[in-house]
Structures are given as structure tokens and as C-alpha cells.
Coordinates of C-alpha atoms and ligand atoms in Angstrom, one line a residue:
Chain Y
M1 CA 104.5 100.0 101.8
A2 CA 102.0 99.4 105.3
V3 CA 98.6 98.1 104.9
N4 CA 95.7 100.3 105.9
R5 CA 94.1 100.0 108.7
R6 CA 91.0 101.4 108.0
A7 CA 89.2 102.3 104.6
D8 CA 85.8 103.3 103.5
A9 CA 85.7 101.3 100.7
V10 CA 88.2 98.5 99.4
V11 CA 88.2 97.9 95.6
I12 CA 89.9 94.0 95.0
G13 CA 91.7 93.5 91.3
G14 CA 93.9 96.4 89.8
G15 CA 92.3 95.4 85.9
V16 CA 90.8 98.2 84.0
V17 CA 87.2 97.5 86.1
G18 CA 89.0 98.0 89.4
A19 CA 90.7 101.0 88.4
S20 CA 87.8 102.9 86.9
I21 CA 85.5 101.6 89.9
A22 CA 88.2 103.2 92.3
Y23 CA 88.7 106.5 90.4
H24 CA 84.9 107.0 90.0
L25 CA 84.8 106.2 93.7
A26 CA 87.2 109.0 94.9
R27 CA 85.3 111.2 92.2
R28 CA 82.4 111.3 94.7
G29 CA 84.3 111.8 97.6
F30 CA 83.5 108.1 99.0
G31 CA 86.4 108.6 101.4
R32 CA 89.5 106.7 102.1
I33 CA 90.0 103.9 99.6
A34 CA 92.2 100.7 98.9
L35 CA 92.6 99.1 95.8
V36 CA 94.1 95.7 96.6
E37 CA 95.7 93.9 93.5
R38 CA 98.0 90.9 93.9
S39 CA 100.3 91.7 90.8
Y40 CA 100.7 93.8 88.9
L41 CA 98.1 96.5 87.4
A42 CA 96.8 95.3 84.6
S43 CA 98.2 91.9 85.1
G44 CA 94.8 90.0 84.3
S45 CA 92.4 90.2 81.3
T46 CA 92.6 93.5 80.8
G47 CA 96.3 93.4 80.2
R48 CA 95.8 90.2 77.3
C49 CA 92.4 91.5 75.8
G50 CA 92.1 92.7 72.5
A51 CA 90.4 96.3 73.8
G52 CA 87.8 96.5 71.1
V53 CA 85.3 98.7 71.9
R54 CA 81.9 98.2 70.3
Q55 CA 78.0 99.6 70.4
Q56 CA 76.6 96.9 68.1
W57 CA 74.8 94.8 70.4
G58 CA 71.5 92.3 70.4
T59 CA 70.4 93.6 73.9
R60 CA 69.0 97.1 74.7
L61 CA 71.3 97.3 78.1
N62 CA 74.4 96.3 76.5
C63 CA 74.2 98.9 73.5
L64 CA 72.9 101.7 76.0
L65 CA 76.1 100.5 78.0
A66 CA 78.4 100.5 75.2
R67 CA 77.2 103.9 73.5
E68 CA 77.8 105.7 77.3
S69 CA 81.5 103.9 77.4
V70 CA 82.1 105.6 73.6
R71 CA 81.5 109.2 75.4
M72 CA 83.7 108.0 78.4
F73 CA 86.5 107.0 76.1
E74 CA 86.4 110.4 74.0
R75 CA 86.7 112.3 76.8
M76 CA 89.0 109.9 79.2
E77 CA 92.4 111.4 78.9
D78 CA 91.2 114.9 79.3
E79 CA 88.8 114.1 82.4
L80 CA 91.5 112.2 83.9
G81 CA 94.7 114.3 83.0
Y82 CA 96.7 111.7 81.7
D83 CA 100.3 112.9 79.4
R84 CA 100.3 110.0 77.4
S85 CA 97.8 108.8 74.7
I86 CA 95.1 105.8 75.5
E87 CA 95.6 105.4 72.0
F88 CA 91.5 105.5 71.2
K89 CA 91.3 104.8 67.7
Q90 CA 87.8 105.0 66.4
G91 CA 87.9 103.2 63.2
G92 CA 84.6 101.5 63.4
Y93 CA 83.7 97.7 64.0
L94 CA 82.7 95.6 60.5
L95 CA 80.4 92.8 61.3
L96 CA 80.4 89.8 58.8
A97 CA 77.3 87.7 58.4
Y98 CA 78.1 84.4 56.7
T99 CA 75.0 82.7 57.7
D100 CA 70.5 83.5 57.4
R101 CA 70.7 83.5 60.9
E102 CA 73.5 86.0 61.5
M103 CA 71.5 87.6 59.0
N104 CA 68.0 88.2 60.3
Q105 CA 70.0 88.5 63.6
F106 CA 71.9 91.3 62.2
V107 CA 68.7 93.5 60.6
K108 CA 67.2 93.3 63.9
N109 CA 70.5 94.6 65.8
V110 CA 70.4 97.4 63.7
E111 CA 67.7 98.9 64.0
L112 CA 67.6 98.4 67.9
E113 CA 70.9 100.4 67.5
Q114 CA 69.6 102.9 64.8
S115 CA 66.6 103.5 67.8
L116 CA 69.1 104.1 70.5
G117 CA 70.9 106.6 68.5
I118 CA 73.9 104.4 67.8
P119 CA 75.2 104.7 64.2
A120 CA 75.1 101.5 62.6
S121 CA 74.4 100.6 59.2
L122 CA 73.5 97.5 57.4
L123 CA 75.5 97.4 54.3
T124 CA 76.1 95.1 51.1
P125 CA 79.2 92.8 50.9
A126 CA 80.4 95.5 48.5
E127 CA 79.8 98.4 50.6
A128 CA 81.7 96.4 52.8
R129 CA 84.9 96.0 50.5
A130 CA 84.6 99.5 49.8
I131 CA 85.5 100.2 53.9
V132 CA 87.8 97.0 53.8
P133 CA 89.3 97.1 50.8
M134 CA 91.5 93.6 51.6
L135 CA 87.9 92.2 52.7
N136 CA 87.2 88.6 50.8
A137 CA 83.8 89.3 50.5
G138 CA 83.0 86.1 48.2
D139 CA 80.6 84.3 51.2
V140 CA 79.9 87.4 52.7
L141 CA 75.8 88.0 52.9
C142 CA 75.5 91.1 54.4
A143 CA 77.7 93.2 57.1
T144 CA 77.1 96.0 59.8
Y145 CA 79.7 98.9 60.6
C146 CA 79.4 101.6 63.2
P147 CA 81.9 104.5 62.7
T148 CA 82.2 105.3 66.1
D149 CA 83.3 101.9 67.2
G150 CA 87.1 101.4 68.1
H151 CA 90.0 99.9 70.5
A152 CA 92.1 101.6 73.1
N153 CA 95.3 101.0 74.4
P154 CA 94.4 98.9 77.8
F155 CA 97.4 99.3 80.1
H156 CA 97.4 102.9 79.3
V157 CA 93.3 103.0 80.0
T158 CA 94.1 101.0 83.6
Y159 CA 97.3 103.5 84.1
A160 CA 95.0 106.7 83.2
Y161 CA 92.5 105.7 85.7
V162 CA 94.9 104.7 88.4
G163 CA 96.7 108.0 88.3
A164 CA 93.6 109.7 88.7
A165 CA 92.4 107.9 91.2
R166 CA 95.6 108.5 93.2
R167 CA 95.6 111.7 92.7
L168 CA 92.6 111.8 94.1
G169 CA 94.5 109.6 97.7
V170 CA 93.2 106.2 97.1
E171 CA 95.7 103.7 98.1
V172 CA 97.1 101.6 95.7
M173 CA 98.3 98.6 97.2
T174 CA 99.6 96.5 94.2
F175 CA 101.3 92.6 94.8
T176 CA 98.9 92.7 97.5
E177 CA 96.4 89.5 97.7
V178 CA 93.0 89.4 99.7
K179 CA 92.7 85.7 101.0
G180 CA 89.5 86.4 102.8
I181 CA 86.7 88.7 103.4
V182 CA 85.0 89.1 106.9
V183 CA 81.8 89.0 107.4
E184 CA 79.5 90.2 110.7
N185 CA 76.0 89.9 110.7
G186 CA 75.1 90.0 107.5
R187 CA 77.4 92.8 106.5
V188 CA 81.0 93.2 105.4
A189 CA 83.4 94.1 108.0
R190 CA 87.2 93.5 107.0
V191 CA 89.5 92.3 104.2
V192 CA 91.7 89.8 105.0
C193 CA 95.3 90.7 102.9
D194 CA 98.2 88.0 102.6
R195 CA 100.2 91.3 103.9
G196 CA 97.7 92.7 106.5
V197 CA 93.7 93.3 107.5
I198 CA 92.0 96.2 106.1
D199 CA 88.9 96.8 108.5
T200 CA 85.7 98.2 105.8
G201 CA 82.1 98.3 105.1
V202 CA 82.1 98.3 101.3
V203 CA 83.6 95.5 99.6
V204 CA 83.8 95.5 95.6
N205 CA 84.3 92.3 93.6
A206 CA 86.2 93.5 90.6
A207 CA 88.7 90.2 90.4
G208 CA 87.4 89.7 87.0
P209 CA 87.9 86.0 86.3
Y210 CA 88.6 85.2 89.8
S211 CA 85.4 86.8 90.8
G212 CA 83.7 83.6 91.7
L213 CA 86.3 82.3 94.3
V214 CA 86.4 86.0 95.9
A215 CA 82.9 86.1 95.9
R216 CA 82.8 82.6 98.1
M217 CA 85.5 84.6 100.7
A218 CA 82.2 86.3 101.4
G219 CA 79.5 83.3 101.3
V220 CA 78.3 84.6 98.0
E221 CA 77.9 82.0 95.0
I222 CA 77.8 83.9 91.7
P223 CA 76.8 81.4 88.2
F224 CA 80.2 82.1 86.8
W225 CA 83.2 80.1 85.1
A226 CA 86.5 81.3 83.4
E227 CA 87.5 80.5 80.0
R228 CA 90.8 80.7 77.9
H229 CA 90.5 82.8 75.1
Q230 CA 94.1 83.2 72.6
I231 CA 95.2 85.9 70.8
L232 CA 98.2 87.3 68.7
V233 CA 100.0 90.0 67.1
T234 CA 102.1 90.9 64.3
E235 CA 105.1 92.5 63.1
P236 CA 103.9 96.8 62.7
V237 CA 103.2 97.6 58.9
E238 CA 101.7 100.8 57.8
P239 CA 97.8 101.7 58.2
V240 CA 95.9 99.4 56.1
L241 CA 93.0 98.4 58.2
R242 CA 90.5 101.3 59.6
P243 CA 88.0 98.7 61.6
M244 CA 87.7 96.1 63.6
V245 CA 86.2 93.5 61.6
M246 CA 84.5 90.4 63.4
S247 CA 82.7 87.3 62.5
F248 CA 80.2 85.8 65.1
S249 CA 80.2 82.8 62.9
R250 CA 83.7 82.4 62.2
R251 CA 84.5 83.2 66.2
I252 CA 87.1 85.6 64.9
Y253 CA 88.0 89.2 64.9
C254 CA 91.2 91.4 63.8
Q255 CA 92.2 95.2 64.1
Q256 CA 95.2 97.0 63.3
T257 CA 96.3 98.9 66.3
P258 CA 97.5 102.5 65.9
H259 CA 101.1 101.4 66.4
G260 CA 100.7 98.9 62.9
S261 CA 100.6 95.6 64.6
F262 CA 97.3 93.7 64.0
I263 CA 95.9 92.0 67.1
M264 CA 93.7 89.2 66.4
G265 CA 91.2 86.2 68.1
M266 CA 89.6 83.6 67.4
A267 CA 87.4 81.5 70.2
D268 CA 87.4 77.9 70.4
P269 CA 83.9 76.3 70.9
N270 CA 85.5 73.7 72.9
E271 CA 87.4 75.2 75.1
Q272 CA 86.6 74.0 78.6
P273 CA 86.3 76.4 81.5
G274 CA 89.2 76.6 83.7
F275 CA 92.2 79.1 84.6
S276 CA 94.6 77.4 81.8
T277 CA 96.2 81.1 80.3
E278 CA 98.7 78.5 77.6
S279 CA 99.0 79.1 74.0
S280 CA 98.3 76.4 71.7
W281 CA 100.3 76.0 68.4
K282 CA 96.8 74.5 67.1
F283 CA 95.0 78.3 67.9
L284 CA 97.6 79.8 65.5
V285 CA 97.3 77.5 63.2
E286 CA 93.4 78.2 62.9
M287 CA 93.4 81.8 63.1
A288 CA 95.7 82.0 60.2
R289 CA 93.2 80.0 58.2
E290 CA 90.2 81.7 59.4
I291 CA 92.3 85.4 58.9
T292 CA 93.6 84.5 55.4
R293 CA 90.1 83.4 54.4
V294 CA 88.4 86.9 55.2
L295 CA 91.6 89.0 54.5
P296 CA 93.8 87.2 52.7
P297 CA 96.6 89.9 52.4
V298 CA 97.2 89.5 56.2
G299 CA 99.2 86.2 55.4
D300 CA 102.2 88.1 54.3
L301 CA 102.0 89.4 57.9
K302 CA 104.3 87.7 60.5
V303 CA 103.2 87.1 63.8
V304 CA 105.8 88.0 66.7
R305 CA 103.6 87.1 70.1
Q306 CA 100.7 84.9 70.9
W307 CA 99.4 84.5 74.3
A308 CA 96.2 83.8 76.2
G309 CA 93.3 85.3 78.7
L310 CA 90.3 84.3 80.4
Y311 CA 87.4 85.6 79.8
D312 CA 84.7 86.2 82.8
M313 CA 82.1 84.2 81.8
T314 CA 77.8 84.1 82.7
P315 CA 75.1 82.1 81.5
D316 CA 73.7 84.9 79.8
A317 CA 76.7 86.9 78.5
H318 CA 76.2 89.8 80.8
P319 CA 77.9 91.2 83.6
I320 CA 76.8 91.1 87.3
L321 CA 76.6 94.3 88.5
G322 CA 75.6 95.9 92.1
A323 CA 74.6 94.8 95.6
T324 CA 74.6 91.5 97.3
P325 CA 72.8 89.6 100.2
V326 CA 75.8 90.4 102.0
E327 CA 75.4 94.1 103.0
G328 CA 78.3 96.1 101.7
F329 CA 79.3 93.2 98.6
Y330 CA 79.3 94.6 95.7
L331 CA 79.9 92.7 92.8
A332 CA 81.6 94.1 89.2
C333 CA 82.6 91.0 87.2
G334 CA 81.2 88.3 84.8
F335 CA 82.0 90.8 81.9
S336 CA 81.8 87.9 79.0
G337 CA 84.5 88.9 77.0
H338 CA 83.4 92.5 76.5
G339 CA 84.6 94.2 80.2
F340 CA 87.2 96.3 78.4
M341 CA 84.7 98.6 76.9
L342 CA 82.3 98.5 79.3
A343 CA 84.6 99.8 82.0
P344 CA 84.8 103.1 82.1
V345 CA 80.4 103.3 82.7
T346 CA 80.9 100.5 84.8
G347 CA 82.8 102.3 87.0
R348 CA 80.3 105.1 87.1
L349 CA 77.5 103.0 87.9
I350 CA 79.0 101.1 90.5
S351 CA 79.9 104.3 92.5
E352 CA 76.7 105.5 91.9
I353 CA 74.9 102.4 93.5
I354 CA 77.5 102.4 96.1
C355 CA 76.9 105.9 97.1
D356 CA 73.2 105.6 97.0
E357 CA 72.3 107.5 94.1
K358 CA 70.1 106.4 91.4
P359 CA 72.0 104.8 88.8
S360 CA 72.1 107.1 85.6
I361 CA 71.4 103.9 83.3
D362 CA 69.1 101.5 84.8
I363 CA 71.1 98.1 85.8
T364 CA 68.6 96.8 87.7
G365 CA 68.4 94.0 85.5
L366 CA 71.7 93.3 85.6
D367 CA 72.1 92.3 89.6
L368 CA 72.7 88.9 91.1
G369 CA 69.2 87.7 91.6
R370 CA 67.9 88.0 88.1
F371 CA 69.8 84.0 87.7
E372 CA 67.4 83.1 90.6
R373 CA 64.6 84.8 89.1
G374 CA 65.0 83.2 86.2
E375 CA 64.9 86.7 84.1
L376 CA 68.6 86.4 81.8
V377 CA 68.8 89.0 79.3
V378 CA 71.0 86.5 77.0
E379 CA 73.1 88.5 74.6
P380 CA 73.2 86.7 70.9
S381 CA 76.0 88.6 69.7
V382 CA 79.4 87.5 71.5
V383 CA 82.3 85.9 69.9
Chain E
M1 CA 107.1 112.4 87.1
A2 CA 107.4 111.9 83.3
C3 CA 106.5 115.7 82.7
T4 CA 108.5 117.2 85.3
K5 CA 111.8 115.8 84.0
A6 CA 110.6 116.6 80.4
E7 CA 110.2 120.3 81.3
E8 CA 114.2 120.2 82.3
A9 CA 115.0 119.5 78.9
P10 CA 112.7 121.8 76.9
G11 CA 111.9 121.3 73.8
G12 CA 113.8 118.3 73.6
G13 CA 112.2 115.2 75.0
A14 CA 113.9 111.8 76.0
A15 CA 115.5 111.3 73.1
A16 CA 117.2 114.6 73.2
R17 CA 118.9 114.2 76.2
N18 CA 120.3 111.2 76.1
P19 CA 119.7 108.7 72.7
V20 CA 120.9 105.4 73.8
V21 CA 118.2 103.3 72.7
I22 CA 118.2 99.8 74.5
C23 CA 114.9 98.4 72.6
R24 CA 115.8 97.9 68.7
C25 CA 112.9 96.8 67.9
E26 CA 110.6 99.5 69.5
D27 CA 112.9 102.5 69.6
I28 CA 113.1 103.0 73.0
T29 CA 116.1 104.9 74.6
L30 CA 117.6 104.4 78.0
D31 CA 116.0 107.6 79.2
E32 CA 112.3 106.9 78.6
V33 CA 112.5 103.6 80.9
R34 CA 114.3 105.9 83.4
D35 CA 111.8 108.3 83.7
L36 CA 109.2 105.4 84.0
I37 CA 111.2 104.1 86.7
A38 CA 111.1 107.5 88.4
S39 CA 107.5 107.8 88.2
G40 CA 107.0 104.8 90.1
Y41 CA 106.5 101.8 87.2
T42 CA 108.9 99.4 88.5
T43 CA 108.3 96.3 87.4
M44 CA 109.5 95.0 83.4
D45 CA 105.8 94.0 82.8
E46 CA 104.4 97.2 83.3
I47 CA 107.7 99.3 81.4
K48 CA 107.4 96.6 78.6
R49 CA 103.8 97.3 78.1
I50 CA 103.4 101.4 78.5
T51 CA 106.6 101.7 76.2
R52 CA 106.4 98.4 73.8
C53 CA 110.1 97.8 74.8
G54 CA 111.0 94.0 74.2
M55 CA 107.6 93.6 72.3
G56 CA 109.0 93.7 68.9
P57 CA 110.3 90.7 66.8
C58 CA 113.1 90.2 69.3
Q59 CA 110.5 89.3 71.9
G60 CA 113.3 91.3 74.5
R61 CA 116.9 89.4 73.7
T62 CA 118.3 92.5 74.4
C63 CA 116.4 94.9 76.0
R64 CA 115.0 93.0 79.0
Q65 CA 118.4 92.6 80.7
L66 CA 119.0 96.3 80.5
V67 CA 116.2 97.1 81.4
L68 CA 116.2 94.6 84.8
A69 CA 119.4 96.1 85.4
E70 CA 117.9 99.6 85.7
I71 CA 115.3 99.2 87.4
A72 CA 117.7 96.9 90.5
K73 CA 119.8 100.1 90.2
A74 CA 117.0 102.4 91.2
T75 CA 115.2 100.2 93.5
G76 CA 117.8 98.8 95.3
K77 CA 116.8 95.1 95.0
D78 CA 119.2 92.4 93.5
M79 CA 118.4 91.5 89.9
A80 CA 117.6 88.0 90.6
N81 CA 114.8 89.2 92.8
I82 CA 113.2 91.3 89.5
S83 CA 110.9 88.8 87.6
P84 CA 111.1 88.9 84.0
P85 CA 108.0 89.1 81.9
R86 CA 107.5 86.0 79.9
F87 CA 108.8 84.9 76.6
R88 CA 106.0 84.2 74.7
P89 CA 105.7 81.9 71.6
P90 CA 106.7 81.8 68.6
A91 CA 110.5 81.8 69.2
K92 CA 110.8 83.2 66.1
P93 CA 108.3 85.4 63.6
V94 CA 106.2 83.4 61.8
R95 CA 103.9 84.4 58.7
L96 CA 100.4 83.4 59.2
G97 CA 100.6 82.0 55.6
G98 CA 102.8 79.5 56.7
A99 CA 101.2 78.7 59.6
V100 CA 98.4 77.7 57.5
A101 CA 100.3 75.8 55.0
A102 CA 102.7 74.1 57.2
A103 CA 99.7 72.5 59.4
A104 CA 97.3 70.9 56.8
P105 CA 99.2 70.9 53.5
D106 CA 97.0 68.7 52.0
V107 CA 94.1 70.5 53.0
E108 CA 95.1 73.8 52.1
R109 CA 97.3 73.4 48.8
G110 CA 94.3 74.1 45.8
E111 CA 92.3 76.5 48.0
G112 CA 92.0 79.9 48.5
D113 CA 94.3 83.0 47.0
G114 CA 97.3 80.2 46.2
R115 CA 99.8 81.6 48.9
E116 CA 102.5 79.3 49.8
Ligands
FAD401 C1 91.8 87.4 74.7 C2 90.7 88.3 75.3 C3 90.4 88.9 74.5 C4 89.2 90.0 75.0 N1 89.1 91.3 73.8 C5 88.3 92.0 74.3 C6 87.3 93.5 73.5 O1 88.2 92.7 72.8 N2 87.0 94.0 74.1 C7 86.4 94.0 75.5 O2 85.6 95.0 75.9 N3 87.0 92.7 76.1 C8 87.7 92.0 75.7 N4 88.4 90.9 76.9 C9 87.9 91.0 78.1 C10 88.3 91.8 79.2 O3 89.8 91.7 78.9 C11 87.6 92.0 80.5 O4 86.6 91.6 80.6 C12 88.4 92.7 80.8 O5 89.4 93.3 81.3 C13 88.3 93.1 82.6 O6 88.6 93.4 83.6 P1 88.7 93.4 85.1 O7 89.0 94.5 85.8 O8 87.4 92.6 85.6 O9 89.4 92.2 84.9 P2 91.1 91.5 85.4 O10 92.1 92.7 83.7 O11 91.3 90.9 85.3 O12 91.3 92.5 86.3 C14 90.8 91.3 88.1 C15 92.2 91.5 88.3 O13 92.1 91.1 90.1 C16 93.2 90.1 90.6 N5 92.7 89.5 91.6 C17 92.5 88.6 91.4 N6 92.0 87.7 92.2 C18 92.6 88.2 93.7 C19 93.1 88.2 95.0 N7 92.4 87.4 95.4 N8 93.2 89.4 95.3 C20 94.0 90.6 95.0 N9 93.8 90.7 93.2 C21 93.2 89.8 92.7 C22 93.9 90.0 89.6 O14 95.1 89.6 89.6 C23 93.4 90.7 88.3 O15 94.9 91.3 88.0 C24 88.9 90.1 76.1 C25 89.7 89.5 76.3 C26 90.2 88.3 76.3 C27 91.2 86.8 77.4

């Protein structure tokens, strides 16, 4: 495959975010677009994620972005003409509160969500058990539930976007690594890859946890770090768990995929910034301990595989979206553990910004400048 | 494209044409794998992730060699140059309840639901 000599836009990163951006740019007829990925598609965080999609958030912006993404997931197979299933299952998210602080936050969150038309509600422990009969509701104080939340298959979503992008003429360059970005007179001029140089006036940084390094290539510093998160999958069993079950204070989530396997993850508060994706026995044990307390029958399931991936973290757990001081250089990174669910709407918004259209959701508050201005939008409800 | 091939075998689909199963854990046929390679998925990692081939309890101990050989055949690459997916822990499936008990027998026993 020959490397382009010239493109109207280069999207760096073949994860779900880059795939969505490339597709949306092509759909807007932006011209010649190259999607550059140093390994295979979805080889980064995307292919390692829990792939949950929830609209129950503590900030207005996250609620709005997630709500719009859910609408996009619902129509995705048709819109993208994908001949497989993206396995979008809307079994809801059940969030459990174990502390007073969590309960107070949940009351506020549900009020906010309902005001934005998100069908979330506050449940008693007994009501939560009616939705998840295997739940140990003993020490649960309350729960919130939104039936239209769910999860999808991250590989299929990425391949669906890339397939549609290819049909619209996007050149997909896998196993091609970006090594440098040349800026001339404050403007992006070219992207230097290990397999050639692409002249371009527009570069989108969707390099996931490596976005900090890619931004630096263009001389842009972003407040940003990568953090390992571990996850595991069990053997498949018959469908017994409809919603994703999640607890912020226990730092866990667990879902049953349409395939029948259970996927679950747990955050480690002592995890240091870094790029390691090693799996640990400690995670398996702690995960097992927490999940068998919350959903005791899960203890009978066998783990067939565990792995790890990287969160791309920002100080306020919101993504950094939009332009930078370098003209033509755009950021779509810092998703802080929820970039899969925000990918559909992110692709649309970034393409609108690049095409000089008014973004369909006002995301001026998510620009890079917010850190310098001290205008962080802190999200209280993350794992 | 996978869909054009399927049209050649009306009403059949991959399994009807050549029911050679190469991944026994996830029930994946040779033809499904060949269709994917023909539609441009030429890495084991992608084929694994689309079909779940090699994601079952045996972690691909049987199928990965077969899939790598198919990729080599279709792409003309040497098998040694096609990167195999990683084996991930645990090496053998472990019960979640068992992992709890094995890790901290003193703390865990007598608590919770009495498993193990
Ligand atoms: C364990 C775990 C669980 C998660 N659970 C969820 C969840 O339930 N819901 C949710 O919404 N999100 C979840 N996430 C977060 C989600 O995975 C990410 O936010 C999302 O996948 C980000 O997508 P991306 O395309 O930006 O990044 P990535 O998928 O990492 O893609 C970036 C790509 O850029 C490539 N790249 C990097 N540098 C270069 C370079 N120099 N040149 C060329 N290519 C380059 C990488 O190879 C990579 O493929 C989870 C993450 C983890 C690790």
C-alpha cells in the first residue's frame, strides 16, 4: 500500500474514536481522508474495553453526549450498512449506592438526567433486586436504573465505521505509525509516518492513551495521562443478567454479553500512570472478591481470559475536544474511561468543527483552553 | 466481500458450504474464516475479534495454527511472519469463587455465602 502524498485530513488512531471521525468527515464530503493506525484496527483501548454505554452521568455535558450517542448506536447498523451485528444490547445500567455520599449524588444525578429526557429513575434495594434477582441487596442503600443504557461490541462498532468510511473513499492505513507532525507558521503542514510523508492541512489526534505523545509532536502540551485498567471474561452461560451492574464506591462493573459470557472490570485506586498492559493475579482475586459479594452466583462462573487496557485520563474526567493553538490540529482524546460510548457523537462533533459548522451540541467547555482558564467540568460518577 | 460469497450458496451460509469446524469452543467454520480473509481481515487478531475464534476456554490452542495457515495461504506470507495473538491468563479457566478462596482462605472463610 503506497502512502498518500497529500490528504485533506489525516486522522491519527484506528480505534473507535478515529474510525468515527474518519467516517463522519467523509460523510460531510471533506475530501481525501487518511486514517492512520500503527497496528491493526481496534488494537488499542477500544479492543480492550468494557464497551458499556450509559447515560447516567453527573454533568450535563456527559449526559447530553451520551444521550446522543445512544440514539446513534440504535441506528448504527442501518446508517453504516454493516452486514454483521454491532451487538448493541439495551439491557439498562443498574448503579448501586453503598454510602450516603453516593446516595446524595444519585439523587442529584437522576434529577439532572430526567430534566434532559433520560429515562433514569431512583430505585429501592428491593426494586433493584426485581431487575437483577441475583443481586445481594443487603448493604445496598439505593440504586438508579436507566433502561435504554447498554453495551455493544467494540470490534464490530469500529469495523462498521471503518467499512463505511472505506466505501466513502477514506484510505485506511494500518501498520503505519506517525512519527512526527510538521508545523509551519503555526499551521499543520505534514504528517511524517514510518512509511512515508503525508502533506495535509488538518490533523486529528485520536491516538487514545498515546494522544499526549502525539500532541507533543505538534508542540501542543495537554494535561493527560494513561492508566492501566484490568478486565476479565468468563465462559458463556444462558442469559441471566440483563443490565450492566456498576458501583462507584466498589469501583466495579459487570455485564453479560449477548454471547453469554460475563465481562467485568475493577479500578485500582493505587494504579500509577503508565503504559503497562500486564494482567495481574491481584486483580483477579480482588475482582472475584467484590463481584461474589455483589452478585454471589457469579462465583460459579469460570474465568477464561483476563487482560488490561489503558484509560486516557484528564484532570476532570471529561474528554478534550476541538481546536488547539496550532491551526489545523484538533484533539479528540482524554475520554477517561468512557470513550467507547462517546465515540459516535464525538465523530460527528469533530467533523462539524473541522467543517466550520456550528456543533450540534455546544462543547466549547470541553476545549483544551479550559485547563488554563481553570474551568474544569468535574464528573463525580466514574469507575 | 462476505455477502457476495454467501449469495453463491443461497439459503446456506458458511456452514452449509463447508462445515469444517476449526474452532471447537466457539463453533467457527473454515469457510467463515476464509470469507473474512477474502474481505480483507488478514490478521489473526482481527479474525479472533470478529468471530471469537480462539477466545473460548482453550484460548486457541487448536485453531490459531489453522487460522495462521489460512492467512499464510491467502496472503502468500510466510507463517513465521504473521503475528499470532497473545495467550492471556489464566492458562486454564478458574472459577471466580475459587479465586477468592485460594487467595485468602483465612479472611474469606465463614464470610459471605459459604461458597468453597
Ligand atoms: C478495561 C477498560 C474498560 C473500559 N470500559 C469502557 C466502557 O465500558 N465504556 C466506554 O465507553 N469506554 C470504556 N473504556 C474506555 C475506552 O476503551 C476508550 O475511551 C476508547 O476506546 C478510546 O478510543 P480511542 O479510539 O480514542 O483510543 P484507542 O482505541 O486506544 O485508539 C487509539 C489508536 O491510536 C493508535 N496510535 C497511537 N499512537 C499512534 C501513532 N503514533 N501512530 C499511529 N497510530 C497510533 C493506537 O495503536 C490505537 O489503536 C474502557 C477502557 C478500558 C481500558
